[in-house]
XYZ file of C-alpha atoms in Angstrom:
683
model
C -2.934 17.665 17.848
C -0.647 14.680 17.247
C -1.771 12.910 14.112
C -1.266 9.145 14.095
C 1.653 8.109 11.924
C 0.359 6.266 8.904
C 1.285 2.716 8.075
C 2.820 4.002 4.846
C 5.248 6.218 6.749
C 6.045 3.353 9.116
C 6.764 1.066 6.198
C 9.141 3.616 4.686
C 11.006 3.778 7.996
C 11.372 0.021 8.403
C 14.973 -1.194 8.552
C 16.114 -2.210 5.116
C 19.137 -3.960 3.716
C 21.940 -1.404 3.337
C 22.507 0.148 -0.069
C 26.109 -1.086 -0.137
C 24.984 -4.668 0.520
C 22.509 -4.460 -2.365
C 24.921 -2.927 -4.878
C 27.250 -5.892 -5.486
C 24.553 -8.476 -6.350
C 22.658 -5.788 -8.297
C 25.727 -5.070 -10.451
C 26.168 -8.781 -11.145
C 22.506 -9.047 -12.099
C 22.881 -5.975 -14.320
C 25.498 -7.879 -16.319
C 23.301 -10.987 -16.495
C 20.401 -8.861 -17.753
C 22.474 -7.820 -20.786
C 21.176 -11.020 -22.359
C 18.987 -9.745 -25.262
C 16.337 -12.324 -24.385
C 15.900 -10.638 -21.020
C 16.065 -7.125 -22.436
C 13.252 -8.009 -24.838
C 10.879 -7.163 -21.944
C 12.102 -3.559 -22.280
C 12.095 -2.755 -26.023
C 13.657 0.703 -25.597
C 16.662 -0.659 -23.717
C 16.989 -3.473 -26.254
C 17.360 -0.807 -28.948
C 20.031 0.918 -26.819
C 21.943 -2.347 -26.430
C 21.772 -3.008 -30.175
C 23.019 0.551 -30.736
C 25.886 -0.100 -28.318
C 26.803 -3.288 -30.218
C 26.629 -1.451 -33.564
C 28.736 1.444 -32.276
C 31.330 -0.957 -30.871
C 31.624 -2.659 -34.248
C 31.859 0.696 -36.052
C 34.849 1.591 -33.919
C 36.826 -1.003 -35.887
C 35.776 0.413 -39.291
C 37.922 3.471 -39.947
C 35.861 4.640 -42.894
C 32.681 4.748 -40.818
C 33.837 7.219 -38.173
C 35.390 10.643 -38.040
C 37.303 10.141 -34.810
C 37.930 6.713 -33.347
C 38.508 8.000 -29.749
C 35.135 9.772 -29.849
C 33.469 6.638 -31.265
C 34.992 4.516 -28.484
C 33.739 6.959 -25.858
C 30.246 6.882 -27.385
C 30.248 3.072 -27.335
C 31.359 2.990 -23.689
C 28.675 5.446 -22.618
C 26.007 3.468 -24.482
C 27.024 0.307 -22.622
C 27.016 2.337 -19.416
C 23.417 3.436 -20.166
C 22.210 -0.145 -20.620
C 24.151 -1.359 -17.599
C 22.690 1.216 -15.231
C 19.155 0.733 -16.530
C 19.606 -2.960 -15.682
C 21.174 -1.953 -12.370
C 18.086 0.089 -11.429
C 15.832 -2.908 -12.064
C 18.164 -5.303 -10.234
C 18.403 -2.931 -7.276
C 14.604 -2.747 -7.031
C 14.378 -6.549 -7.148
C 17.160 -6.945 -4.594
C 15.312 -4.951 -1.941
C 12.857 -7.823 -1.547
C 15.099 -10.782 -2.358
C 16.294 -11.280 1.230
C 12.718 -11.545 2.450
C 11.834 -13.916 -0.383
C 14.793 -16.170 0.485
C 13.705 -16.175 4.127
C 10.145 -17.107 3.190
C 11.367 -19.881 0.867
C 13.616 -21.298 3.576
C 10.634 -21.478 5.896
C 8.721 -23.864 3.636
C 11.541 -26.077 2.400
C 11.124 -29.551 3.822
C 7.836 -28.646 5.507
C 5.587 -31.662 6.091
C 1.887 -31.984 6.799
C -0.349 -34.501 8.561
C -2.897 -35.336 5.816
C -6.215 -37.028 6.614
C -7.009 -40.023 4.390
C -10.467 -41.079 3.266
C -10.608 -43.579 6.137
C -9.967 -40.837 8.709
C -6.340 -41.770 9.466
C -3.481 -39.293 9.206
C -0.174 -39.725 7.372
C 2.884 -37.525 6.861
C 3.255 -35.955 3.400
C 5.266 -33.085 1.916
C 3.427 -29.773 2.282
C 4.169 -29.009 -1.374
C 1.983 -31.952 -2.417
C -1.184 -30.603 -0.777
C -4.103 -29.678 -3.006
C -7.237 -27.607 -2.552
C -9.746 -29.491 -0.390
C -7.182 -31.621 1.503
C -7.703 -31.764 5.285
C -4.690 -31.600 7.605
C -4.238 -31.660 11.364
C -1.827 -29.161 12.916
C -0.609 -29.723 16.477
C 0.937 -27.257 18.912
C 4.407 -26.156 17.784
C 3.821 -27.129 14.138
C 3.626 -24.874 11.087
C 0.374 -24.571 9.161
C 1.335 -26.191 5.807
C -0.789 -23.935 3.586
C -3.616 -21.408 3.380
C -6.866 -22.860 4.619
C -9.934 -22.652 6.789
C -10.335 -24.117 10.258
C -13.093 -26.730 10.243
C -12.532 -28.031 13.760
C -10.715 -26.919 16.909
C -9.544 -23.646 18.406
C -5.935 -22.554 18.904
C -3.582 -19.593 19.229
C -1.526 -19.008 16.088
C 1.700 -17.012 15.815
C 1.697 -15.190 12.461
C 5.050 -13.417 12.930
C 6.598 -15.204 9.923
C 4.062 -13.499 7.663
C 2.998 -10.297 9.413
C 5.936 -9.589 11.717
C 3.523 -9.330 14.672
C 4.682 -11.574 17.516
C 1.430 -11.592 19.503
C -0.537 -14.781 18.726
C -4.109 -14.602 17.430
C -7.018 -16.944 18.023
C -8.274 -19.075 15.133
C -11.359 -21.260 15.398
C -13.926 -22.960 13.218
C -16.969 -20.965 12.099
C -17.416 -17.209 12.213
C -15.140 -14.592 10.718
C -11.862 -15.776 12.288
C -11.519 -19.181 10.706
C -8.912 -18.467 8.012
C -5.271 -19.453 8.567
C -2.198 -18.622 6.505
C 0.527 -21.028 5.487
C 3.878 -20.931 7.338
C 2.301 -19.629 10.569
C 2.851 -21.590 13.791
C 0.225 -23.078 16.125
C 1.287 -22.234 19.681
C -1.541 -23.910 21.609
C -4.006 -26.782 21.220
C -4.672 -28.098 17.681
C -6.554 -27.308 14.484
C -8.151 -29.274 11.670
C -7.614 -27.239 8.505
C -9.084 -27.607 5.017
C -6.517 -26.396 2.457
C -7.950 -23.664 0.215
C -5.225 -23.234 -2.440
C -3.243 -25.344 -4.879
C 0.589 -25.202 -5.017
C 1.809 -21.821 -6.232
C -1.430 -20.024 -5.297
C -1.023 -19.499 -1.549
C -0.498 -16.185 0.230
C 3.145 -17.127 0.773
C 3.647 -17.955 -2.912
C 2.115 -14.635 -3.953
C 4.280 -12.748 -1.455
C 7.443 -14.437 -2.754
C 6.477 -13.667 -6.354
C 5.836 -10.029 -5.482
C 9.060 -9.405 -3.578
C 11.193 -11.204 -6.141
C 10.069 -8.605 -8.650
C 11.244 -10.414 -11.772
C 8.179 -12.650 -11.711
C 5.836 -9.700 -11.407
C 3.625 -9.391 -14.455
C 3.334 -5.991 -16.059
C 0.223 -4.014 -15.258
C -2.106 -2.686 -17.973
C -0.717 0.845 -17.559
C 2.843 -0.430 -17.955
C 1.849 -2.350 -21.072
C 0.186 0.789 -22.485
C 3.271 2.840 -21.662
C 5.452 0.218 -23.343
C 3.335 0.616 -26.500
C 3.839 4.400 -26.310
C 7.596 4.029 -25.888
C 7.812 1.587 -28.793
C 5.805 4.026 -30.922
C 8.129 6.914 -30.040
C 11.159 4.733 -30.747
C 9.845 3.868 -34.204
C 9.092 7.529 -34.938
C 12.611 8.636 -34.004
C 14.064 5.698 -35.921
C 12.343 7.004 -39.043
C 13.494 10.558 -38.240
C 17.141 9.519 -37.811
C 17.028 7.309 -40.903
C 15.981 10.308 -43.030
C 18.778 12.576 -41.790
C 21.512 11.017 -43.931
C 19.572 11.459 -47.198
C 18.979 15.115 -46.298
C 22.658 15.574 -45.520
C 23.814 13.972 -48.760
C 21.247 15.929 -50.749
C 22.931 19.070 -49.422
C 26.352 17.734 -50.326
C 27.347 16.693 -46.795
C 27.710 13.461 -44.846
C 26.931 12.282 -41.292
C 29.014 9.517 -39.708
C 26.982 6.384 -39.099
C 28.161 6.156 -35.505
C 26.757 9.653 -34.874
C 23.372 8.658 -36.269
C 23.247 5.553 -34.077
C 24.146 7.607 -31.009
C 21.643 10.293 -31.987
C 18.889 7.682 -32.107
C 19.669 6.654 -28.529
C 19.574 10.241 -27.262
C 16.226 10.921 -28.913
C 14.264 7.799 -27.963
C 12.766 7.800 -24.407
C 15.656 5.937 -22.778
C 15.156 7.572 -19.357
C 11.687 6.192 -18.700
C 12.516 3.036 -20.669
C 15.388 2.328 -18.316
C 13.456 3.103 -15.130
C 9.961 1.823 -15.927
C 10.482 -1.675 -14.574
C 12.240 -0.388 -11.442
C 9.326 1.970 -10.708
C 6.800 -0.886 -10.866
C 8.885 -3.284 -8.767
C 9.596 -0.600 -6.156
C 5.869 0.184 -5.947
C 5.092 -3.459 -5.273
C 7.895 -3.539 -2.701
C 6.270 -0.654 -0.809
C 3.016 -2.599 -0.798
C 4.718 -5.756 0.499
C 6.404 -3.760 3.280
C 2.895 -2.730 4.314
C 2.122 -6.470 4.583
C -0.488 -6.246 1.836
C -0.635 -8.932 -0.854
C -1.962 -7.937 -4.266
C -3.459 -10.643 -6.446
C -2.678 -8.465 -9.460
C -0.847 -5.264 -10.293
C -4.126 -3.985 -11.733
C -5.537 -3.716 -8.189
C -2.656 -1.506 -7.038
C -2.973 0.806 -10.024
C -6.732 0.941 -9.590
C -6.113 2.050 -5.991
C -4.282 5.061 -7.374
C -7.383 6.051 -9.348
C -9.932 5.474 -6.561
C -12.535 8.215 -6.249
C -14.886 6.657 -3.668
C -13.717 4.787 -0.560
C -16.135 2.654 1.501
C -14.932 1.960 5.045
C -16.518 -0.097 7.764
C -17.048 1.972 10.906
C -16.177 -0.586 13.577
C -12.455 -1.189 13.829
C -11.652 1.160 10.944
C -12.974 4.583 11.843
C -13.554 3.762 15.515
C -11.748 1.481 17.946
C -14.689 -0.905 17.830
C -15.201 -1.211 21.596
C -17.266 1.471 23.307
C -15.292 3.281 25.992
C -16.219 5.309 29.028
C -16.231 9.005 28.123
C -18.049 10.718 31.052
C -20.129 10.267 34.235
C -23.443 12.037 34.861
C -24.716 12.481 38.445
C -28.338 12.241 39.504
C -29.650 15.185 41.600
C -28.337 15.093 45.177
C -25.578 12.559 44.422
C -21.906 13.393 44.890
C -19.224 12.632 42.322
C -17.374 10.434 44.838
C -20.465 8.332 45.577
C -21.260 7.775 41.897
C -17.625 6.972 41.058
C -17.289 4.450 43.899
C -20.510 2.673 42.907
C -19.550 2.615 39.218
C -16.104 1.209 40.073
C -17.419 -1.602 42.289
C -20.121 -2.555 39.822
C -17.546 -2.767 36.997
C -14.720 -4.704 38.665
C -16.242 -8.056 37.685
C -17.292 -6.889 34.200
C -14.830 -8.569 31.803
C -16.265 -6.858 28.726
C -14.205 -4.169 26.989
C -16.764 -1.597 28.100
C -16.508 -2.664 31.735
C -12.722 -2.533 31.688
C -12.806 0.928 30.134
C -14.980 2.198 33.007
C -12.492 0.913 35.576
C -9.588 2.504 33.674
C -11.466 5.795 33.355
C -12.329 6.013 37.057
C -8.856 5.013 38.249
C -7.306 7.666 36.026
C -9.929 10.286 36.972
C -9.484 10.143 40.727
C -7.583 7.524 42.750
C -9.828 5.995 45.402
C -9.482 3.319 48.054
C -10.682 0.046 46.571
C -12.016 -2.646 48.912
C -10.189 -5.965 49.211
C -11.486 -8.603 46.839
C -12.028 -10.898 49.820
C -14.677 -8.535 51.173
C -16.500 -8.101 47.853
C -18.977 -10.511 46.288
C -18.614 -9.836 42.579
C -21.474 -10.350 40.137
C -20.067 -10.748 36.580
C -21.843 -9.242 33.608
C -24.586 -11.452 32.216
C -26.049 -11.154 28.728
C -29.356 -12.337 30.173
C -29.690 -9.688 32.889
C -27.505 -7.081 31.135
C -26.203 -6.169 34.589
C -22.941 -6.454 36.499
C -22.142 -5.434 40.028
C -20.891 -6.259 43.488
C -22.217 -6.732 47.030
C -20.093 -5.033 49.686
C -20.729 -4.317 53.367
C -24.416 -5.074 53.032
C -24.920 -2.817 50.004
C -25.776 -3.883 46.436
C -24.065 -1.966 43.606
C -25.325 -2.533 40.084
C -24.592 -1.142 36.598
C -26.212 -1.942 33.249
C -28.416 -0.937 30.341
C -31.064 1.674 31.087
C -34.051 -0.677 30.875
C -32.231 -3.419 32.806
C -31.368 -1.146 35.750
C -34.861 0.351 35.819
C -36.354 -3.162 35.901
C -33.948 -4.046 38.710
C -35.129 -0.987 40.666
C -38.787 -1.462 39.751
C -38.918 1.984 38.176
C -40.354 3.341 34.946
C -38.699 5.882 32.653
C -41.150 8.548 33.861
C -39.814 8.116 37.423
C -36.241 8.963 36.414
C -35.287 12.481 37.578
C -35.877 14.874 34.620
C -32.316 16.243 34.696
C -30.832 12.738 34.490
C -33.416 11.635 31.893
C -32.435 14.543 29.622
C -28.746 13.629 29.919
C -29.488 9.989 29.093
C -31.450 11.030 25.999
C -28.633 13.385 24.983
C -26.099 10.530 25.212
C -28.268 8.292 23.038
C -28.861 11.035 20.460
C -25.112 11.706 20.175
C -24.518 8.102 19.156
C -23.313 6.968 22.574
C -24.610 4.281 24.912
C -25.957 5.294 28.355
C -25.600 2.923 31.329
C -27.301 3.519 34.685
C -25.644 3.001 38.078
C -27.501 2.256 41.280
C -26.797 1.339 44.909
C -29.470 -0.722 46.678
C -32.751 0.895 45.563
C -31.279 4.306 44.751
C -30.448 5.582 41.253
C -27.054 7.344 41.367
C -26.409 8.457 37.795
C -25.342 7.426 34.306
C -22.200 6.425 32.443
C -21.555 7.660 28.911
C -20.070 4.912 26.713
C -18.801 6.130 23.379
C -17.547 4.413 20.238
C -14.339 6.442 20.137
C -13.099 7.702 16.785
C -9.432 6.880 16.240
C -7.016 9.786 16.694
C -5.917 11.402 13.444
C -8.587 9.707 11.321
C -10.325 13.012 10.614
C -7.076 14.506 9.307
C -6.504 11.475 7.073
C -9.979 11.820 5.593
C -9.249 15.498 4.949
C -6.088 14.489 3.039
C -8.075 12.017 0.956
C -10.650 14.700 0.220
C -7.894 16.966 -1.077
C -6.779 14.095 -3.319
C -10.289 13.996 -4.765
C -11.393 10.848 -2.888
C -14.836 10.778 -1.249
C -15.170 8.649 1.907
C -18.308 6.691 2.794
C -18.758 5.137 6.249
C -20.556 1.779 6.302
C -22.205 0.714 9.577
C -25.013 -1.394 10.942
C -25.910 1.353 13.441
C -29.182 3.226 13.274
C -29.144 6.457 11.221
C -28.999 8.722 14.290
C -25.977 7.002 15.829
C -24.297 6.667 12.432
C -24.725 10.376 11.692
C -23.118 11.357 14.994
C -20.039 9.171 14.380
C -19.814 10.307 10.749
C -19.844 13.967 11.766
C -17.096 13.428 14.333
C -14.936 11.397 11.950
C -15.366 13.827 9.082
C -16.504 11.358 6.402
C -18.322 12.670 3.358
C -21.251 10.223 3.393
C -22.593 7.212 5.262
C -24.619 4.042 4.833
C -26.565 3.257 8.032
C -28.178 -0.097 8.864
C -25.975 -1.542 6.144
C -26.807 -4.939 4.624
C -24.903 -6.839 1.894
C -27.523 -5.681 -0.589
C -27.120 -2.023 0.435
C -23.336 -2.170 0.082
C -23.537 -3.832 -3.322
C -26.179 -1.390 -4.529
C -24.106 1.630 -3.474
C -20.950 0.328 -5.199
C -22.831 -0.381 -8.437
C -24.429 3.049 -8.302
C -21.039 4.771 -7.962
C -19.535 2.648 -10.746
C -22.472 3.430 -13.034
C -21.512 7.093 -12.641
C -18.006 6.281 -13.886
C -16.244 6.287 -10.502
C -13.549 3.897 -9.230
C -14.646 2.378 -5.911
C -12.622 0.765 -3.125
C -13.891 -1.194 -0.128
C -12.535 -3.245 2.758
C -14.233 -6.055 4.673
C -13.662 -9.310 6.514
C -16.957 -11.167 6.736
C -18.755 -13.502 4.379
C -21.470 -10.844 4.025
C -18.813 -8.477 2.604
C -17.811 -10.886 -0.180
C -20.305 -9.626 -2.824
C -19.244 -6.001 -2.301
C -15.524 -6.897 -2.260
C -15.896 -8.727 -5.558
C -17.849 -5.856 -7.130
C -15.502 -3.066 -5.994
C -12.634 -2.025 -8.264
C -10.339 -2.371 -5.243
C -11.440 -4.843 -2.581
C -9.206 -5.412 0.449
C -9.950 -8.360 2.734
C -8.567 -8.906 6.208
C -6.249 -11.906 6.561
C -8.070 -13.064 9.689
C -11.449 -12.813 7.957
C -13.451 -15.499 6.216
C -12.181 -17.472 3.252
C -15.076 -16.106 1.194
C -13.919 -12.525 1.787
C -10.282 -13.316 0.961
C -11.209 -15.033 -2.283
C -13.538 -12.221 -3.361
C -11.000 -9.419 -2.739
C -8.033 -8.527 -4.928
C -5.929 -7.323 -1.965
C -5.316 -9.139 1.327
C -4.009 -7.278 4.387
C -1.880 -9.696 6.429
C -2.070 -7.430 9.496
C -5.882 -7.276 9.348
C -5.825 -3.508 9.822
C -8.739 -1.986 7.867
C -7.289 1.540 8.069
C -4.451 0.352 5.855
C -6.738 0.698 2.847
C -6.021 4.411 3.086
C -2.297 3.681 2.737
C -2.881 1.291 -0.177
C -4.642 4.147 -1.980
C -1.596 6.333 -1.347
C 0.786 3.628 -2.618
C -1.272 3.233 -5.798
C -1.435 6.979 -6.344
C 2.296 7.329 -5.675
C 3.022 4.578 -8.208
C 0.973 6.318 -10.904
C 2.358 9.770 -10.081
C 5.959 8.502 -10.124
C 5.519 6.807 -13.474
C 3.758 9.859 -14.906
C 6.361 12.278 -13.533
C 9.340 10.383 -14.959
C 7.550 9.821 -18.270
C 6.931 13.578 -18.509
C 10.572 14.254 -17.624
C 11.834 11.730 -20.202
C 9.726 13.044 -23.093
C 10.610 16.658 -22.239
C 14.273 15.579 -22.217
C 13.946 14.149 -25.687
C 12.386 17.329 -27.060
C 15.161 19.439 -25.555
C 17.923 17.142 -26.820
C 16.421 17.199 -30.308
C 16.688 20.991 -30.521
C 20.033 21.093 -28.729
C 21.919 18.551 -30.877
C 20.584 18.781 -34.445
C 21.735 22.390 -35.055
C 25.267 21.455 -33.953
C 25.284 18.393 -36.195
C 23.978 20.145 -39.305
C 25.560 23.579 -38.956
C 28.361 22.561 -41.311
C 25.853 21.428 -43.942
C 23.211 24.097 -43.379
C 24.931 27.255 -42.052
C 21.521 28.873 -41.637
C 20.954 26.601 -38.591
C 23.523 28.632 -36.639
C 20.640 30.822 -35.494
C 19.203 27.782 -33.649
C 22.523 26.782 -32.096
C 21.586 28.389 -28.786
C 23.926 26.221 -26.722
C 26.975 27.050 -28.862
C 28.385 23.532 -28.525
C 32.035 23.179 -29.463
C 31.645 20.746 -32.387
C 29.410 17.987 -33.750
C 31.627 15.440 -31.954
C 31.297 17.187 -28.602
C 27.554 17.712 -29.171
C 26.768 14.051 -29.731
C 29.150 12.829 -27.011
C 27.795 15.353 -24.477
C 24.259 14.216 -25.240
C 25.219 10.545 -24.806
C 26.957 11.263 -21.473
C 23.972 13.295 -20.213
C 21.589 10.554 -21.366
C 23.474 7.967 -19.292
C 24.033 10.061 -16.178
C 20.407 11.208 -15.901
C 19.353 7.571 -15.417
C 21.866 7.232 -12.563
C 20.581 10.443 -10.975
C 16.940 9.335 -11.178
C 17.406 5.786 -9.788
C 16.803 6.882 -6.126
C 13.635 8.739 -7.160
C 12.358 5.704 -9.088
C 12.932 3.442 -6.072
C 11.607 5.838 -3.434
C 8.717 7.201 -5.475
C 7.614 10.781 -5.989
C 6.241 12.214 -2.773
C 2.617 13.161 -3.247
C 0.858 16.002 -1.511
C -2.826 16.239 -0.807
C -4.270 17.896 -3.909
C -6.831 17.254 -6.611
C -5.954 15.748 -9.989
C -5.701 19.146 -11.720
C -3.262 20.463 -9.105
C -1.151 17.302 -9.317
C -1.027 17.635 -13.108
C 0.079 21.273 -12.909
C 2.753 20.386 -10.365
C 3.877 17.468 -12.509
C 4.197 19.628 -15.627
C 5.930 22.451 -13.777
C 8.539 20.346 -11.978
C 9.107 17.399 -14.299
C 7.931 18.865 -17.593
C 9.725 22.202 -17.357
C 12.600 20.595 -15.459
C 12.971 17.914 -18.113
C 12.991 20.593 -20.800
C 15.662 22.763 -19.160
C 17.929 20.088 -17.660
C 19.422 18.886 -20.980
C 20.328 22.436 -22.056
C 22.221 23.031 -18.805
C 23.636 19.530 -18.459
C 24.771 19.072 -22.064
C 26.442 22.503 -22.127
C 28.368 21.794 -18.907
C 29.469 18.385 -20.184
C 30.506 19.958 -23.496
C 32.698 22.483 -21.650
C 34.222 19.690 -19.536
C 34.956 17.450 -22.525
C 36.515 20.333 -24.417
C 38.603 21.441 -21.443
C 39.959 17.921 -20.860
C 40.691 17.392 -24.541
C 38.465 14.333 -24.895
C 37.016 15.766 -28.148
């Protein structure tokens, strides 16, 4: 079975600015970010920069160092460490800068036709519009800001925001009244009430997200910053006590070595990559055309345990499609097919079109000329459609409607056909009857088709520990049939706003993180209550304001990909944090014996790496500390690939790969660098 490619995979395969094109501006930005005021946002890297400054100054004090060439090399590698940590952040920001510049260019000089209190319109700058202002947008003009259509109907091209060139219909009232700023009206006109103040629109939020530097830190990042600062202070105290111990034993440690040792022991790896990880995670979300009102929503998506999904348009295609034909006794397949085709040609509903497509694909047949057919379009009043041809009347429609047309009762339907009709209804499908003149020919099975690959995606979520709940207004019998086919874990049938809200509160009361998607005003209470609420961009203003995520493509299935982005963000940060801390532990035991072996000969038993000298030990550690950041930059930007597994399995995998790997890598890397430095005579 071919599983549908997820939006997340599609986003990762989107054309991106080449790495070479990003490098030059990123390197320039890395130099600009050396400003201590900017580095203050990353306390660990600020300490590294201060250490680099101190080491550079110590190079000019002969009494403070053992070997000036070694001290110079240490200073250079410390500057290299800071520079490439800045480079990682600048590279992450640069991936979205081109799109941000394009979006900014689209709104510069944009004007709007504002309605005054007296009902007249005047030209004003779009940037001056405020919430509640009413503007008129004509064909060919750009919508000046986010808003809601209060009058008119028009086709709107949203390619500037979503990348989708096909225009969509926007009209006043209903669930398709919201419009997004910087989209173009391609037909008719609209009267729009602006719903956001300057700096608060969808476009403004998208620009802020892709620029990266303006992205506020999430609660988890703040907590991790506190941890890193705590570890830095601990190692600062540790390093500060080493000199007294050395002098107590009658030895001495060069100050430049102690400064360098501090840098190797504090968590510089995660400190240098933390910001890049967060910005890259947001970039992946933006490439999915999802706008997050806060980083908290994205991180919460990574912790989601219960996922509520609307059935129509999310789990199923939304329009019922023809799945089979059932003959009445004594009727041939050809006769039933011909009657069903003629009675559906004038049916402009999605169901009617699907019947025509099904029959044409099933068996090509000679279709009469339209000039010889008197079509009868589908009517909501009669619930019938059909055609009159060569003196015969072909009709198709709901069971009761066709029986009324024929003057029959349900008891008069042939038992074989009646059983098939009941079976269709019990399976969650919709049966339609077909007749010619006064003769019942058979039934059509219309089915709300489950999207291909959706069952496999739910299975992946289940392996990640996420329980799926289908929400539908269908009756329990129909809902159960669709739920079983789709493979969801639970369902809410005959759903009302109160039922949705009650279910979310119940799950949250049990300590679970809940996500939901919706587009209607009746979804607003549940979207606001959910930990992660994703609204469709073409939905109501109430839904968009209540949610903390907005999908610009209005694809409800994308909530599954948002969950994966959030989980990938958390896993990446956790993996590199584990690797960094394990690195520090390994470096601590690898370097200290080499530094103190001259003062405490007994430590030779712990000198497992047999490093050449204290100078080579500290320099090798500094070089490894800098290069490991360079090596991990691609992983920080791409994100750790996650496999479908529960939290315990992910933790074991994380500890095995990044914990054990982080513990062993410094022993191997530092020893190899030590051999290289010794062989080249640099120490």
